[in-house]
Amino acid sequence: MKTALVCGAGGFIGGHLVKRLKREGFWVRGVDLKAHEYAETEADDFVVGDLRDQYFTRSVIDRRFDEVYQLAADMGGAGYIFTGENDADIMHNSATINLNVLDALHKRNVKNVFYSSSACMYPAYNQEDPDNPNCAEDSAYPAAPDSEYGWEKLFSERLYLTYGRNYGMKNRVARYHNIFGPEGTWTGGKEKAPAAMCRKIAQAKSGDTIDMWGDGLQTRSFLFVDECLEGTTRLMRSDFTGPVNIGSEEMVTINQLVDVVADIAGKTIHKNHIPGPVGVRGRNSDNRLIEEKLGWSPSQTLRAGLERTYAWVEQQVMRNAA
Ligand code: NAD
């Protein structure tokens, strides 16, 4: 039986990845600071502990795994990563996790390791025009991410690539672009735009006004979690190292995102634009490289993913209100 390790298995993408690997027949160990908040884990072995602790990290990497997915990070939406208030923690925590995990994997001679970087590592100067952002993989340098979260991702993706170069590990690096779906953070300050908008609209009555950070004209693309995992596992099982974008090319303004969710909810929603952390003006995935290297790119519409996400967030809102 093939074995897999998922670091960050108590989180949004890690939780979905464990389910997928189980469906594929793997024996799975999940590791996280906490149990999954919204679903019972399907991991064969789920270890709660802190990957900033190198002794703990070595204890969970006590054997060779066929596939390792390193998704653990100190992360959140704009309200967490763009205010500046959490910068020291974000850099220290995520960098320490990556240093510890790689060192332990190298000592155990583990070869196949996937690392989730982020589109936040792309230079801010290429993302000032909301209609024409440039997020081609080779546009990463000269580096100028707009957040410390992005700088840490850039450092860590380079770290994974060095272990590939110097120690013969077969590391893969993907740059995720706004992944969303059910069973992710939807309240509490670390949620991202799709979940936050679903929550606000689920809590609103038709005709209500919701607050939104910024003018809503900033553009983004959003990828449904199932497609993210399809890209992730395809990359892991390919000969291509990356870094490569895993994201959707269906770019929308945040106003349009709200309109789609309101339409799904069947509610008339007015927008009140208030000052808040918004990040770059425009961002979109560029899928030319993934198409070329893997012969695959995501194809599901934003609306289809939002329908499933809204239904789940609405359920959480109703459950919390009861
Ligand atoms: P998430 O916050 O839901 O999951 C991350 C998990 O890591 C959490 O469960 C958290 O408890 C765990 N973790 C944090 N510190 C830890 C520690 N010291 N020890 C053990 N576990 C620890 O986030 P997610 O959306 O599932 O993202 C997974 C990965 O993908 C992250 O690396 C993130 O930076 C990256 N990413 C996500 C997106 C997105 O849109 N969701 C976009 C770009 C990149």
mmCIF file of C-alpha atoms and ligand atoms in Angstrom:
data_model
loop_
_atom_site.group_PDB
_atom_site.id
_atom_site.type_symbol
_atom_site.label_atom_id
_atom_site.label_comp_id
_atom_site.label_asym_id
_atom_site.label_seq_id
_atom_site.Cartn_x
_atom_site.Cartn_y
_atom_site.Cartn_z
ATOM 1 C CA MET A 1 0.000 0.000 0.000
ATOM 2 C CA LYS A 2 1.314 3.452 -0.882
ATOM 3 C CA THR A 3 1.826 5.907 1.967
ATOM 4 C CA ALA A 4 1.391 9.673 2.152
ATOM 5 C CA LEU A 5 2.090 12.390 4.685
ATOM 6 C CA VAL A 6 -0.074 15.512 4.679
ATOM 7 C CA CYS A 7 1.264 18.411 6.772
ATOM 8 C CA GLY A 8 -1.568 20.853 7.446
ATOM 9 C CA ALA A 9 -4.154 18.036 7.309
ATOM 10 C CA GLY A 10 -6.386 19.875 9.791
ATOM 11 C CA GLY A 11 -6.713 22.797 7.384
ATOM 12 C CA PHE A 12 -8.905 23.499 4.393
ATOM 13 C CA ILE A 13 -6.898 22.123 1.448
ATOM 14 C CA GLY A 14 -5.122 19.490 3.576
ATOM 15 C CA GLY A 15 -8.471 18.127 4.790
ATOM 16 C CA HIS A 16 -9.710 17.699 1.227
ATOM 17 C CA LEU A 17 -6.381 16.195 0.164
ATOM 18 C CA VAL A 18 -6.560 13.512 2.873
ATOM 19 C CA LYS A 19 -9.993 12.482 1.581
ATOM 20 C CA ARG A 20 -8.719 12.317 -1.971
ATOM 21 C CA LEU A 21 -5.653 10.241 -1.077
ATOM 22 C CA LYS A 22 -7.842 7.842 0.904
ATOM 23 C CA ARG A 23 -10.128 7.430 -2.129
ATOM 24 C CA GLU A 24 -7.012 6.620 -4.149
ATOM 25 C CA GLY A 25 -6.068 3.846 -1.686
ATOM 26 C CA PHE A 26 -3.178 5.468 0.225
ATOM 27 C CA TRP A 27 -2.346 4.938 3.871
ATOM 28 C CA VAL A 28 -2.323 8.554 5.113
ATOM 29 C CA ARG A 29 -0.754 10.279 8.083
ATOM 30 C CA GLY A 30 -2.064 13.768 8.742
ATOM 31 C CA VAL A 31 -0.289 16.303 10.941
ATOM 32 C CA ASP A 32 -1.579 19.632 12.210
ATOM 33 C CA LEU A 33 -1.653 21.963 15.196
ATOM 34 C CA LYS A 34 -5.338 21.160 15.523
ATOM 35 C CA ALA A 35 -7.998 18.685 14.482
ATOM 36 C CA HIS A 36 -10.064 19.639 11.429
ATOM 37 C CA GLU A 37 -12.790 22.056 12.508
ATOM 38 C CA TYR A 38 -15.487 21.080 10.033
ATOM 39 C CA ALA A 39 -15.061 17.388 9.212
ATOM 40 C CA GLU A 40 -13.998 14.135 10.796
ATOM 41 C CA THR A 41 -10.544 13.323 9.427
ATOM 42 C CA GLU A 42 -10.229 10.275 7.192
ATOM 43 C CA ALA A 43 -6.488 9.966 7.862
ATOM 44 C CA ASP A 44 -5.363 6.560 9.133
ATOM 45 C CA ASP A 45 -3.165 8.348 11.623
ATOM 46 C CA PHE A 46 -3.752 11.977 12.608
ATOM 47 C CA VAL A 47 -1.104 13.533 14.840
ATOM 48 C CA VAL A 48 -1.734 16.835 16.589
ATOM 49 C CA GLY A 49 1.491 18.759 17.156
ATOM 50 C CA ASP A 50 3.627 21.723 16.223
ATOM 51 C CA LEU A 51 5.849 21.506 13.154
ATOM 52 C CA ARG A 52 7.853 24.472 14.487
ATOM 53 C CA ASP A 53 9.272 21.960 16.948
ATOM 54 C CA GLN A 54 11.991 20.009 15.183
ATOM 55 C CA TYR A 55 11.799 17.060 17.582
ATOM 56 C CA PHE A 56 8.082 16.723 17.000
ATOM 57 C CA THR A 57 8.663 17.070 13.244
ATOM 58 C CA ARG A 58 11.234 14.261 13.270
ATOM 59 C CA SER A 59 8.869 12.077 15.277
ATOM 60 C CA VAL A 60 6.153 12.245 12.602
ATOM 61 C CA ILE A 61 8.654 11.817 9.771
ATOM 62 C CA ASP A 62 9.864 8.503 11.137
ATOM 63 C CA ARG A 63 9.783 6.541 7.878
ATOM 64 C CA ARG A 64 9.846 6.949 4.115
ATOM 65 C CA PHE A 65 6.584 8.064 2.534
ATOM 66 C CA ASP A 66 5.748 7.656 -1.150
ATOM 67 C CA GLU A 67 4.272 11.149 -1.282
ATOM 68 C CA VAL A 68 4.587 14.115 1.078
ATOM 69 C CA TYR A 69 2.417 17.230 0.817
ATOM 70 C CA GLN A 70 3.609 20.199 2.884
ATOM 71 C CA LEU A 71 0.630 22.549 3.220
ATOM 72 C CA ALA A 72 1.068 23.712 6.828
ATOM 73 C CA ALA A 73 1.474 27.478 7.077
ATOM 74 C CA ASP A 74 0.472 30.404 9.239
ATOM 75 C CA MET A 75 -1.981 31.915 6.872
ATOM 76 C CA GLY A 76 -5.275 33.698 6.351
ATOM 77 C CA GLY A 77 -7.145 36.092 4.074
ATOM 78 C CA ALA A 78 -6.459 39.800 3.512
ATOM 79 C CA GLY A 79 -7.594 40.649 7.047
ATOM 80 C CA TYR A 80 -4.758 38.499 8.379
ATOM 81 C CA ILE A 81 -1.873 38.817 5.931
ATOM 82 C CA PHE A 82 -2.180 42.428 4.687
ATOM 83 C CA THR A 83 -2.650 44.408 7.901
ATOM 84 C CA GLY A 84 1.001 44.097 8.968
ATOM 85 C CA GLU A 85 -0.012 43.072 12.479
ATOM 86 C CA ASN A 86 0.867 39.397 12.026
ATOM 87 C CA ASP A 87 3.996 39.729 9.866
ATOM 88 C CA ALA A 88 6.580 38.467 12.370
ATOM 89 C CA ASP A 89 4.480 35.409 13.221
ATOM 90 C CA ILE A 90 3.705 34.644 9.589
ATOM 91 C CA MET A 91 7.368 34.749 8.549
ATOM 92 C CA HIS A 92 8.761 32.992 11.591
ATOM 93 C CA ASN A 93 6.143 30.273 11.858
ATOM 94 C CA SER A 94 5.942 29.273 8.209
ATOM 95 C CA ALA A 95 9.686 29.462 7.560
ATOM 96 C CA THR A 96 10.394 27.345 10.660
ATOM 97 C CA ILE A 97 7.861 24.712 9.576
ATOM 98 C CA ASN A 98 9.464 24.473 6.135
ATOM 99 C CA LEU A 99 13.034 24.330 7.493
ATOM 100 C CA ASN A 100 12.106 21.585 9.957
ATOM 101 C CA VAL A 101 10.038 19.506 7.547
ATOM 102 C CA LEU A 102 12.653 19.554 4.791
ATOM 103 C CA ASP A 103 15.476 18.685 7.158
ATOM 104 C CA ALA A 104 13.531 15.744 8.606
ATOM 105 C CA LEU A 105 12.522 14.495 5.146
ATOM 106 C CA HIS A 106 16.102 14.704 3.905
ATOM 107 C CA LYS A 107 17.357 12.718 6.925
ATOM 108 C CA ARG A 108 14.819 9.984 6.134
ATOM 109 C CA ASN A 109 15.745 10.033 2.462
ATOM 110 C CA VAL A 110 12.190 10.908 1.409
ATOM 111 C CA LYS A 111 12.095 11.951 -2.236
ATOM 112 C CA ASN A 112 8.645 13.051 -3.401
ATOM 113 C CA VAL A 113 7.656 16.288 -1.729
ATOM 114 C CA PHE A 114 5.049 18.834 -2.778
ATOM 115 C CA TYR A 115 5.143 22.406 -1.473
ATOM 116 C CA SER A 116 2.281 24.890 -1.774
ATOM 117 C CA SER A 117 3.593 28.345 -2.542
ATOM 118 C CA SER A 118 1.229 31.194 -3.365
ATOM 119 C CA ALA A 119 0.509 33.740 -6.085
ATOM 120 C CA CYS A 120 1.213 36.294 -3.330
ATOM 121 C CA MET A 121 4.919 35.910 -4.189
ATOM 122 C CA TYR A 122 4.476 37.687 -7.555
ATOM 123 C CA PRO A 123 5.789 41.261 -7.778
ATOM 124 C CA ALA A 124 3.333 43.991 -6.880
ATOM 125 C CA TYR A 125 4.540 46.116 -9.838
ATOM 126 C CA ASN A 126 3.046 43.602 -12.303
ATOM 127 C CA GLN A 127 -0.351 43.669 -10.608
ATOM 128 C CA GLU A 128 -1.264 47.348 -10.670
ATOM 129 C CA ASP A 129 -3.551 47.183 -13.727
ATOM 130 C CA PRO A 130 -6.736 45.279 -12.788
ATOM 131 C CA ASP A 131 -7.335 44.323 -16.426
ATOM 132 C CA ASN A 132 -3.823 43.110 -17.245
ATOM 133 C CA PRO A 133 -1.994 41.544 -14.310
ATOM 134 C CA ASN A 134 1.097 39.520 -15.188
ATOM 135 C CA CYS A 135 1.502 36.303 -13.204
ATOM 136 C CA ALA A 136 3.564 34.265 -15.641
ATOM 137 C CA GLU A 137 5.927 32.045 -13.662
ATOM 138 C CA ASP A 138 9.019 33.734 -15.108
ATOM 139 C CA SER A 139 7.818 37.198 -14.036
ATOM 140 C CA ALA A 140 8.728 36.462 -10.389
ATOM 141 C CA TYR A 141 11.988 38.466 -10.484
ATOM 142 C CA PRO A 142 13.037 41.138 -9.615
ATOM 143 C CA ALA A 143 11.072 40.075 -6.562
ATOM 144 C CA ALA A 144 8.673 42.531 -4.955
ATOM 145 C CA PRO A 145 5.786 40.721 -3.232
ATOM 146 C CA ASP A 146 3.316 43.066 -1.531
ATOM 147 C CA SER A 147 3.233 41.109 1.743
ATOM 148 C CA GLU A 148 5.614 39.355 4.109
ATOM 149 C CA TYR A 149 3.486 36.244 3.546
ATOM 150 C CA GLY A 150 4.545 36.425 -0.113
ATOM 151 C CA TRP A 151 8.224 36.911 0.796
ATOM 152 C CA GLU A 152 8.154 33.848 3.030
ATOM 153 C CA LYS A 153 6.578 31.816 0.212
ATOM 154 C CA LEU A 154 9.299 32.966 -2.160
ATOM 155 C CA PHE A 155 12.020 32.021 0.332
ATOM 156 C CA SER A 156 10.469 28.627 0.978
ATOM 157 C CA GLU A 157 9.893 27.720 -2.648
ATOM 158 C CA ARG A 158 13.581 28.448 -3.224
ATOM 159 C CA LEU A 159 14.415 26.320 -0.182
ATOM 160 C CA TYR A 160 12.526 23.323 -1.636
ATOM 161 C CA LEU A 161 14.257 23.778 -4.972
ATOM 162 C CA THR A 162 17.711 23.832 -3.321
ATOM 163 C CA TYR A 163 17.057 20.484 -1.621
ATOM 164 C CA GLY A 164 16.142 19.165 -5.049
ATOM 165 C CA ARG A 165 19.361 20.496 -6.578
ATOM 166 C CA ASN A 166 21.768 19.588 -3.793
ATOM 167 C CA TYR A 167 20.270 16.439 -2.275
ATOM 168 C CA GLY A 168 18.461 14.783 -5.160
ATOM 169 C CA MET A 169 14.989 15.228 -3.694
ATOM 170 C CA LYS A 170 12.185 15.353 -6.264
ATOM 171 C CA ASN A 171 10.434 18.401 -4.896
ATOM 172 C CA ARG A 172 7.499 20.031 -6.663
ATOM 173 C CA VAL A 173 6.384 23.597 -6.123
ATOM 174 C CA ALA A 174 3.003 25.041 -7.081
ATOM 175 C CA ARG A 175 1.818 28.610 -6.712
ATOM 176 C CA TYR A 176 -1.825 28.432 -5.649
ATOM 177 C CA HIS A 177 -4.172 31.247 -6.671
ATOM 178 C CA ASN A 178 -7.103 31.788 -4.237
ATOM 179 C CA ILE A 179 -8.435 28.316 -3.554
ATOM 180 C CA PHE A 180 -11.983 28.086 -2.219
ATOM 181 C CA GLY A 181 -14.657 25.540 -1.384
ATOM 182 C CA PRO A 182 -16.629 23.948 1.452
ATOM 183 C CA GLU A 183 -14.985 23.029 4.764
ATOM 184 C CA GLY A 184 -12.677 26.054 4.829
ATOM 185 C CA THR A 185 -12.386 28.988 7.226
ATOM 186 C CA TRP A 186 -15.523 31.105 6.799
ATOM 187 C CA THR A 187 -15.492 33.326 9.895
ATOM 188 C CA GLY A 188 -13.166 34.569 12.636
ATOM 189 C CA GLY A 189 -10.780 36.865 10.712
ATOM 190 C CA LYS A 190 -8.694 34.350 8.705
ATOM 191 C CA GLU A 191 -11.342 33.706 6.042
ATOM 192 C CA LYS A 192 -10.752 34.704 2.410
ATOM 193 C CA ALA A 193 -13.011 36.694 0.091
ATOM 194 C CA PRO A 194 -15.267 33.913 -1.358
ATOM 195 C CA ALA A 195 -16.096 32.456 2.073
ATOM 196 C CA ALA A 196 -16.462 35.920 3.621
ATOM 197 C CA MET A 197 -18.876 37.051 0.894
ATOM 198 C CA CYS A 198 -20.860 33.802 1.163
ATOM 199 C CA ARG A 199 -21.163 34.342 4.919
ATOM 200 C CA LYS A 200 -22.224 37.980 4.652
ATOM 201 C CA ILE A 201 -24.827 37.173 2.028
ATOM 202 C CA ALA A 202 -26.103 34.108 3.906
ATOM 203 C CA GLN A 203 -26.578 36.316 6.973
ATOM 204 C CA ALA A 204 -28.269 39.123 4.988
ATOM 205 C CA LYS A 205 -31.891 39.522 3.959
ATOM 206 C CA SER A 206 -32.810 40.417 0.396
ATOM 207 C CA GLY A 207 -32.434 44.205 0.041
ATOM 208 C CA ASP A 208 -29.744 44.454 2.762
ATOM 209 C CA THR A 209 -26.402 46.192 2.323
ATOM 210 C CA ILE A 210 -23.111 44.413 3.075
ATOM 211 C CA ASP A 211 -19.739 46.029 3.833
ATOM 212 C CA MET A 212 -16.859 45.301 1.463
ATOM 213 C CA TRP A 213 -13.212 46.334 1.756
ATOM 214 C CA GLY A 214 -12.063 48.620 -1.076
ATOM 215 C CA ASP A 215 -13.965 49.755 -4.162
ATOM 216 C CA GLY A 216 -14.599 46.188 -5.339
ATOM 217 C CA LEU A 217 -12.938 46.902 -8.686
ATOM 218 C CA GLN A 218 -9.804 44.914 -7.831
ATOM 219 C CA THR A 219 -9.659 41.694 -9.863
ATOM 220 C CA ARG A 220 -8.880 38.114 -8.842
ATOM 221 C CA SER A 221 -9.482 34.563 -9.976
ATOM 222 C CA PHE A 222 -10.665 31.764 -7.696
ATOM 223 C CA LEU A 223 -10.107 28.031 -8.029
ATOM 224 C CA PHE A 224 -12.385 25.370 -6.606
ATOM 225 C CA VAL A 225 -10.579 23.030 -4.221
ATOM 226 C CA ASP A 226 -11.250 19.808 -6.199
ATOM 227 C CA GLU A 227 -9.483 21.262 -9.226
ATOM 228 C CA CYS A 228 -6.627 22.468 -7.040
ATOM 229 C CA LEU A 229 -6.107 18.886 -5.856
ATOM 230 C CA GLU A 230 -6.306 17.520 -9.390
ATOM 231 C CA GLY A 231 -3.476 19.879 -10.371
ATOM 232 C CA THR A 232 -1.539 19.141 -7.188
ATOM 233 C CA THR A 233 -1.572 15.354 -7.567
ATOM 234 C CA ARG A 234 -0.870 15.568 -11.308
ATOM 235 C CA LEU A 235 2.175 17.734 -10.584
ATOM 236 C CA MET A 236 3.350 15.401 -7.820
ATOM 237 C CA ARG A 237 3.234 12.419 -10.180
ATOM 238 C CA SER A 238 4.884 14.185 -13.112
ATOM 239 C CA ASP A 239 8.533 14.820 -13.908
ATOM 240 C CA PHE A 240 8.032 18.563 -13.712
ATOM 241 C CA THR A 241 9.391 20.422 -10.689
ATOM 242 C CA GLY A 242 7.758 23.835 -11.122
ATOM 243 C CA PRO A 243 7.237 26.413 -9.758
ATOM 244 C CA VAL A 244 3.951 26.410 -11.641
ATOM 245 C CA ASN A 245 0.663 28.253 -11.184
ATOM 246 C CA ILE A 246 -2.353 26.275 -10.041
ATOM 247 C CA GLY A 247 -5.256 28.671 -10.446
ATOM 248 C CA SER A 248 -8.214 29.687 -12.530
ATOM 249 C CA GLU A 249 -7.980 32.082 -15.488
ATOM 250 C CA GLU A 250 -11.582 33.275 -14.993
ATOM 251 C CA MET A 251 -10.784 36.745 -13.686
ATOM 252 C CA VAL A 252 -13.567 38.742 -11.990
ATOM 253 C CA THR A 253 -13.806 41.914 -9.935
ATOM 254 C CA ILE A 254 -14.696 41.468 -6.281
ATOM 255 C CA ASN A 255 -17.967 43.279 -7.089
ATOM 256 C CA GLN A 256 -18.724 40.581 -9.669
ATOM 257 C CA LEU A 257 -17.868 37.881 -7.127
ATOM 258 C CA VAL A 258 -20.489 39.374 -4.789
ATOM 259 C CA ASP A 259 -23.043 39.585 -7.599
ATOM 260 C CA VAL A 260 -22.615 35.894 -8.454
ATOM 261 C CA VAL A 261 -23.013 34.847 -4.806
ATOM 262 C CA ALA A 262 -26.075 37.093 -4.406
ATOM 263 C CA ASP A 263 -27.580 35.550 -7.524
ATOM 264 C CA ILE A 264 -26.954 32.023 -6.209
ATOM 265 C CA ALA A 265 -28.564 33.025 -2.903
ATOM 266 C CA GLY A 266 -31.518 34.569 -4.779
ATOM 267 C CA LYS A 267 -31.095 37.846 -2.850
ATOM 268 C CA THR A 268 -30.774 41.505 -3.855
ATOM 269 C CA ILE A 269 -27.613 42.738 -2.122
ATOM 270 C CA HIS A 270 -26.318 46.343 -2.020
ATOM 271 C CA LYS A 271 -22.630 47.045 -1.486
ATOM 272 C CA ASN A 272 -21.097 49.491 0.970
ATOM 273 C CA HIS A 273 -17.428 50.058 0.144
ATOM 274 C CA ILE A 274 -15.334 50.721 3.222
ATOM 275 C CA PRO A 275 -11.575 51.125 3.722
ATOM 276 C CA GLY A 276 -9.754 47.868 4.465
ATOM 277 C CA PRO A 277 -6.838 45.639 3.431
ATOM 278 C CA VAL A 278 -7.268 44.661 -0.225
ATOM 279 C CA GLY A 279 -3.876 43.617 -1.640
ATOM 280 C CA VAL A 280 -2.842 44.162 -5.251
ATOM 281 C CA ARG A 281 -5.138 45.792 -7.828
ATOM 282 C CA GLY A 282 -5.298 42.820 -10.184
ATOM 283 C CA ARG A 283 -4.307 39.161 -10.162
ATOM 284 C CA ASN A 284 -5.088 36.258 -12.447
ATOM 285 C CA SER A 285 -3.559 32.853 -13.000
ATOM 286 C CA ASP A 286 -1.538 32.303 -16.161
ATOM 287 C CA ASN A 287 -2.016 28.670 -17.126
ATOM 288 C CA ARG A 288 0.214 28.393 -20.180
ATOM 289 C CA LEU A 289 3.014 26.594 -18.336
ATOM 290 C CA ILE A 290 0.813 24.026 -16.572
ATOM 291 C CA GLU A 291 -0.925 23.273 -19.884
ATOM 292 C CA GLU A 292 2.415 22.807 -21.589
ATOM 293 C CA LYS A 293 3.999 20.657 -18.865
ATOM 294 C CA LEU A 294 1.031 18.628 -17.585
ATOM 295 C CA GLY A 295 -1.341 18.797 -20.552
ATOM 296 C CA TRP A 296 -4.008 19.928 -18.103
ATOM 297 C CA SER A 297 -5.491 23.080 -16.635
ATOM 298 C CA PRO A 298 -8.594 23.812 -14.556
ATOM 299 C CA SER A 299 -11.865 24.187 -16.447
ATOM 300 C CA GLN A 300 -14.716 24.435 -13.947
ATOM 301 C CA THR A 301 -16.579 27.766 -13.811
ATOM 302 C CA LEU A 302 -16.416 30.047 -10.793
ATOM 303 C CA ARG A 303 -20.189 29.862 -10.469
ATOM 304 C CA ALA A 304 -20.217 26.056 -10.188
ATOM 305 C CA GLY A 305 -17.725 26.166 -7.309
ATOM 306 C CA LEU A 306 -19.528 29.032 -5.599
ATOM 307 C CA GLU A 307 -22.837 27.141 -5.690
ATOM 308 C CA ARG A 308 -21.302 24.348 -3.636
ATOM 309 C CA THR A 309 -19.450 26.731 -1.344
ATOM 310 C CA TYR A 310 -22.474 28.947 -0.688
ATOM 311 C CA ALA A 311 -24.616 25.944 0.194
ATOM 312 C CA TRP A 312 -22.025 24.827 2.760
ATOM 313 C CA VAL A 313 -21.446 28.303 4.285
ATOM 314 C CA GLU A 314 -25.199 28.880 4.507
ATOM 315 C CA GLN A 315 -25.503 25.622 6.458
ATOM 316 C CA GLN A 316 -22.786 26.785 8.900
ATOM 317 C CA VAL A 317 -24.507 30.150 9.359
ATOM 318 C CA MET A 318 -27.850 28.484 10.084
ATOM 319 C CA ARG A 319 -26.252 25.982 12.456
ATOM 320 C CA ASN A 320 -24.483 28.808 14.348
ATOM 321 C CA ALA A 321 -27.674 30.833 14.588
ATOM 322 C CA ALA A 322 -29.687 27.884 15.956
HETATM 323 P P1 NAD B 1 -5.345 26.507 6.278
HETATM 324 O O1 NAD B 1 -4.965 27.632 7.196
HETATM 325 O O2 NAD B 1 -6.754 26.034 6.290
HETATM 326 O O3 NAD B 1 -4.402 25.245 6.535
HETATM 327 C C1 NAD B 1 -3.095 25.353 7.024
HETATM 328 C C2 NAD B 1 -2.971 24.416 8.206
HETATM 329 O O4 NAD B 1 -1.639 24.488 8.708
HETATM 330 C C3 NAD B 1 -3.911 24.814 9.387
HETATM 331 O O5 NAD B 1 -4.791 23.761 9.686
HETATM 332 C C4 NAD B 1 -2.961 25.087 10.510
HETATM 333 O O6 NAD B 1 -3.440 24.676 11.790
HETATM 334 C C5 NAD B 1 -1.724 24.296 10.096
HETATM 335 N N1 NAD B 1 -0.547 24.796 10.793
HETATM 336 C C6 NAD B 1 -0.176 26.092 10.940
HETATM 337 N N2 NAD B 1 0.927 26.162 11.701
HETATM 338 C C7 NAD B 1 1.247 24.890 12.027
HETATM 339 C C8 NAD B 1 2.281 24.333 12.816
HETATM 340 N N3 NAD B 1 3.197 25.100 13.414
HETATM 341 N N4 NAD B 1 2.327 22.990 12.960
HETATM 342 C C9 NAD B 1 1.393 22.185 12.380
HETATM 343 N N5 NAD B 1 0.386 22.674 11.617
HETATM 344 C C10 NAD B 1 0.323 24.008 11.451
HETATM 345 O O7 NAD B 1 -4.894 26.971 4.832
HETATM 346 P P2 NAD B 1 -5.218 26.333 3.402
HETATM 347 O O8 NAD B 1 -6.096 27.295 2.683
HETATM 348 O O9 NAD B 1 -5.623 24.927 3.531
HETATM 349 O O10 NAD B 1 -3.779 26.438 2.713
HETATM 350 C C11 NAD B 1 -2.888 25.319 2.634
HETATM 351 C C12 NAD B 1 -1.570 25.791 2.016
HETATM 352 O O11 NAD B 1 -1.817 26.372 0.723
HETATM 353 C C13 NAD B 1 -0.865 26.874 2.828
HETATM 354 O O12 NAD B 1 0.527 26.649 2.750
HETATM 355 C C14 NAD B 1 -1.210 28.147 2.118
HETATM 356 O O13 NAD B 1 -0.247 29.147 2.314
HETATM 357 C C15 NAD B 1 -1.246 27.662 0.672
HETATM 358 N N6 NAD B 1 -2.084 28.536 -0.176
HETATM 359 C C16 NAD B 1 -3.439 28.555 0.010
HETATM 360 C C17 NAD B 1 -4.215 29.388 -0.776
HETATM 361 C C18 NAD B 1 -5.712 29.454 -0.602
HETATM 362 O O14 NAD B 1 -6.332 30.231 -1.320
HETATM 363 N N7 NAD B 1 -6.326 28.703 0.288
HETATM 364 C C19 NAD B 1 -3.612 30.202 -1.758
HETATM 365 C C20 NAD B 1 -2.236 30.169 -1.903
HETATM 366 C C21 NAD B 1 -1.472 29.305 -1.117
#
